[in-house]
mmCIF file of C-alpha atoms in Angstrom:
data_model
loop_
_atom_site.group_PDB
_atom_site.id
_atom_site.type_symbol
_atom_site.label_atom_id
_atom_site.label_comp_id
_atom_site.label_asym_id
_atom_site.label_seq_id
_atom_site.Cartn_x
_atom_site.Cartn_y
_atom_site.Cartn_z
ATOM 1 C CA UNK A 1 52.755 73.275 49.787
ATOM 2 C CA UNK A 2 49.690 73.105 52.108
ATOM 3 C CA UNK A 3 48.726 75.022 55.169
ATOM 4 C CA UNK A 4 47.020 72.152 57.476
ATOM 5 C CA UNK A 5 46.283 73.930 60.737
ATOM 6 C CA UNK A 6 47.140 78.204 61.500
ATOM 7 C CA UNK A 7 46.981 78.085 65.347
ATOM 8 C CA UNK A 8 47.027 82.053 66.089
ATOM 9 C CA UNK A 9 47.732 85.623 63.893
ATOM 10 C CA UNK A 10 49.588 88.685 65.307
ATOM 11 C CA UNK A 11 50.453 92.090 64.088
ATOM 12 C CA UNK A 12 54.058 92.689 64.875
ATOM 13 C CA UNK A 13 55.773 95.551 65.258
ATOM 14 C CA UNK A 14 57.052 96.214 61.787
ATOM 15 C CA UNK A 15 53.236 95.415 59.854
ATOM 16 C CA UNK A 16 54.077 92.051 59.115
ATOM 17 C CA UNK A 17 51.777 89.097 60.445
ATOM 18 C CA UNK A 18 53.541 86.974 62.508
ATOM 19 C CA UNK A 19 51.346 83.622 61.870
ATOM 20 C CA UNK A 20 51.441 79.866 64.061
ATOM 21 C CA UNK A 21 50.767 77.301 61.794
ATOM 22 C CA UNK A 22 51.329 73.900 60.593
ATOM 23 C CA UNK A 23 52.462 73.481 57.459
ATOM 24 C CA UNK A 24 54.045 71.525 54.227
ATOM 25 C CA UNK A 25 56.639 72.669 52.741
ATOM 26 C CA UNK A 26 60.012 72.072 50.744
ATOM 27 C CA UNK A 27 61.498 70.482 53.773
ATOM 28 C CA UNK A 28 58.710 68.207 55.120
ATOM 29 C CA UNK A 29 55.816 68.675 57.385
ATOM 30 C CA UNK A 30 56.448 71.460 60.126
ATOM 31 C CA UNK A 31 54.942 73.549 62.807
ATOM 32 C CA UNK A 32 56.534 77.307 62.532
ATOM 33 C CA UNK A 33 55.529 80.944 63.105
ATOM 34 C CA UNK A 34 56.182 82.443 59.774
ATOM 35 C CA UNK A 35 56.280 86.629 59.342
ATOM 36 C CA UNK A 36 54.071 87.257 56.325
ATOM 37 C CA UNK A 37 54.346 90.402 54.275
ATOM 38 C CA UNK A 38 51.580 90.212 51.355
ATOM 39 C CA UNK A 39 54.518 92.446 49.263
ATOM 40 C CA UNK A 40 56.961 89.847 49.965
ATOM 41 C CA UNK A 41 57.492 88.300 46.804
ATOM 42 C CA UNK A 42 60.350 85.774 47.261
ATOM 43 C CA UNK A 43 58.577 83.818 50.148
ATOM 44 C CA UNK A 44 57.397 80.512 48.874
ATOM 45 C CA UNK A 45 54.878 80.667 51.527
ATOM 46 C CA UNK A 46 53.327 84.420 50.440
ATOM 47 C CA UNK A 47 50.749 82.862 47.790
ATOM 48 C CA UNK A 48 49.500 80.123 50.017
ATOM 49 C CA UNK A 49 48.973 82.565 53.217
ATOM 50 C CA UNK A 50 47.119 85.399 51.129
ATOM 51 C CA UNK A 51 44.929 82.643 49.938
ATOM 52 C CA UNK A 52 44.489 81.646 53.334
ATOM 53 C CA UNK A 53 43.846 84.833 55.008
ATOM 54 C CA UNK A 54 41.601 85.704 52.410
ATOM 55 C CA UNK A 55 39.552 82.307 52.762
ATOM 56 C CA UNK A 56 39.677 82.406 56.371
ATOM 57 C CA UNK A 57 39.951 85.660 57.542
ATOM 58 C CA UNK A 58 41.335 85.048 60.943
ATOM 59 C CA UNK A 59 41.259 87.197 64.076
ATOM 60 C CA UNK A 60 44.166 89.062 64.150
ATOM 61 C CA UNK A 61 45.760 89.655 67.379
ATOM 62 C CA UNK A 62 47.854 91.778 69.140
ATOM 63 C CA UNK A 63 51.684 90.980 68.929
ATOM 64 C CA UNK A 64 53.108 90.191 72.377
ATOM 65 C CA UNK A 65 56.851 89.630 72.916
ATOM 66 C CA UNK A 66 57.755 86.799 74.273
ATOM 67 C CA UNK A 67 59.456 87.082 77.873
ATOM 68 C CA UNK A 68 62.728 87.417 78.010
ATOM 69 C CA UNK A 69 65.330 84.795 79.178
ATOM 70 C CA UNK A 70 65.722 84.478 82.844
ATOM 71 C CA UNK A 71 69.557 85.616 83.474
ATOM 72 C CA UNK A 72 71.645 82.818 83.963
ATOM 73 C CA UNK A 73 73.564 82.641 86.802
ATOM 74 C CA UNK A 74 77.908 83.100 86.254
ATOM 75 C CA UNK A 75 79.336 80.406 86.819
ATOM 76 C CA UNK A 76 83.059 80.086 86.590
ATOM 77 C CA UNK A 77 84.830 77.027 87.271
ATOM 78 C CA UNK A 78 87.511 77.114 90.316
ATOM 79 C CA UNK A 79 90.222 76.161 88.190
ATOM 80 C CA UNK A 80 89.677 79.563 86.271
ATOM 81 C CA UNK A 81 88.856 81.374 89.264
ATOM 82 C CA UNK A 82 92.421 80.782 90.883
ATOM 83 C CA UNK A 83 94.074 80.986 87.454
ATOM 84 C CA UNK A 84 92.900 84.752 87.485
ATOM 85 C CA UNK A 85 94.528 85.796 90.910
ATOM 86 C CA UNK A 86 97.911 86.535 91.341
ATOM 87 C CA UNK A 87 99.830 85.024 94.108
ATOM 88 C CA UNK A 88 99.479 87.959 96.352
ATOM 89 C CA UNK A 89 95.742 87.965 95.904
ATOM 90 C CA UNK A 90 95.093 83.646 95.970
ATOM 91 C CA UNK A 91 97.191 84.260 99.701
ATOM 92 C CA UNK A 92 94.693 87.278 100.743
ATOM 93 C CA UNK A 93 92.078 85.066 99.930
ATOM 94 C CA UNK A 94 93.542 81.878 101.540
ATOM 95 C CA UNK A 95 93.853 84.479 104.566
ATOM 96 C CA UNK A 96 90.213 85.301 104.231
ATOM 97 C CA UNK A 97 89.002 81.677 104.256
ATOM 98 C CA UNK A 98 91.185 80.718 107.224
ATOM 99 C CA UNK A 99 88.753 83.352 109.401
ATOM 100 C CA UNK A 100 86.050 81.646 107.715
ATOM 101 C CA UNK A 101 83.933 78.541 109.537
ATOM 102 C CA UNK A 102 85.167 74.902 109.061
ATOM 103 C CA UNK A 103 81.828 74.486 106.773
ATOM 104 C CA UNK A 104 82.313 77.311 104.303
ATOM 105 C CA UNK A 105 86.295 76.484 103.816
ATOM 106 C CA UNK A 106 85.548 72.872 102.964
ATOM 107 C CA UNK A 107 82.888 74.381 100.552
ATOM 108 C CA UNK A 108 85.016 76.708 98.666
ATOM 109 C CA UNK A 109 88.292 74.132 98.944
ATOM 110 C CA UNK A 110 86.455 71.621 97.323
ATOM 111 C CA UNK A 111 83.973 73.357 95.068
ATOM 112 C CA UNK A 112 83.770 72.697 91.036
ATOM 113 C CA UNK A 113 82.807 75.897 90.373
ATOM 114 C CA UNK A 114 81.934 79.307 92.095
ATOM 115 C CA UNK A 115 78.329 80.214 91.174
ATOM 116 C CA UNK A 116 76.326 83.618 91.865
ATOM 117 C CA UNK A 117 73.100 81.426 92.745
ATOM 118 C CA UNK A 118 74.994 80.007 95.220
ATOM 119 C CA UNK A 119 74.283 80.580 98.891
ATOM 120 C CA UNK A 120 78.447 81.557 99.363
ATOM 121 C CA UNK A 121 78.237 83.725 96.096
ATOM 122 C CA UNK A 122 77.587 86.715 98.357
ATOM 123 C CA UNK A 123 80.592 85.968 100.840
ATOM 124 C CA UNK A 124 83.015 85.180 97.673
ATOM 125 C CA UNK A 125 81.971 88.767 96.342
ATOM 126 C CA UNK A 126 82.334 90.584 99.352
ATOM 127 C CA UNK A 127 85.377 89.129 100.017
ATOM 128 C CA UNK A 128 86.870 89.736 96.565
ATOM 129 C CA UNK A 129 85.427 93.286 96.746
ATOM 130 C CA UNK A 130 87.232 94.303 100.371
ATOM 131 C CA UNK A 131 90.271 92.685 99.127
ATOM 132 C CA UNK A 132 90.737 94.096 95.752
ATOM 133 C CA UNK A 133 88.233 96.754 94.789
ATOM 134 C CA UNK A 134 85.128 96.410 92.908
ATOM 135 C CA UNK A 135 86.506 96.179 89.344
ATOM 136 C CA UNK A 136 89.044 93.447 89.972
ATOM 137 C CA UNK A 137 86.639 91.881 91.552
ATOM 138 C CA UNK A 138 84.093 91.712 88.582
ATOM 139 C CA UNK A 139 87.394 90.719 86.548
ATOM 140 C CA UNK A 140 87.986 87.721 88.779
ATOM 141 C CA UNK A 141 84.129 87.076 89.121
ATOM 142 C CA UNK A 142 83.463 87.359 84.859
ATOM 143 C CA UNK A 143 81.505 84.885 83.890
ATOM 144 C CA UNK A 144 84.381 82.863 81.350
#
């Protein structure tokens, strides 16, 4: 096992190191970030990183969390949108779309899918929210 290049150090949260490197191991060459704990005893890694630190002794930063995943948009395809509503509530909505412009009725008649980034997300909520209340609404607007 070799250590070829450590590219940063941080304290986390729960006192172990969390450290960037490049290294050898079992598996092949690999870039990781490894949590170290010197009173870990059944990482093969623990020996070679003490050494290292010791040799080396590294700035150790502060641990920052890494930003958290953008929310992805719902997205529910139309099939499974319509297979939610009853037949009383597909011909409320049919009703609905018939006041709606040419434009947004050839939009939802031929759309894929129904997605909340969507500029029509907005009007599809709305609409399923008058119709049916708010929490049959999120039941027929659950992401699948």
């Amino acid at each position: 096992m070799k250590i070829h290049e450590v590219f940063s150090v941080s304290a986390d949260v729960d006192e172990a190191l969390l450290i960037d490197m490049d290294y050898s191991g079992l598996e092949g060459r690999t870039r990781a970030i490894v949590a170290y704990r010197e009173s870990d005893p059944y990482s093969p890694l623990t020996p070679l990183i003490t050494q290292w630190l010791a040799d080396n002794n590294p700035e150790i930063l502060p641990y920052i969390p890494p930003e958290p995943e953008p929310e992805q948009p719902i997205s529910i395809p139309a099939v499974t949108f319509w297979e939610r509503t009853t037949e009383a509530e597909g011909t409320a909505i049919e009703t609905m779309l018939n006041q709606q412009p040419f434009r947004v009725r050839q939009i939802f008649m031929t759309a894929q899918s129904y997605r909340s980034d969507h500029e029509l997300w907005p009007l599809l909520q709305s609409a399923a929210i008058g119709l049916f209340g708010e929490e049959r609404a999120a039941e027929l607007l659950a992401q699948p």
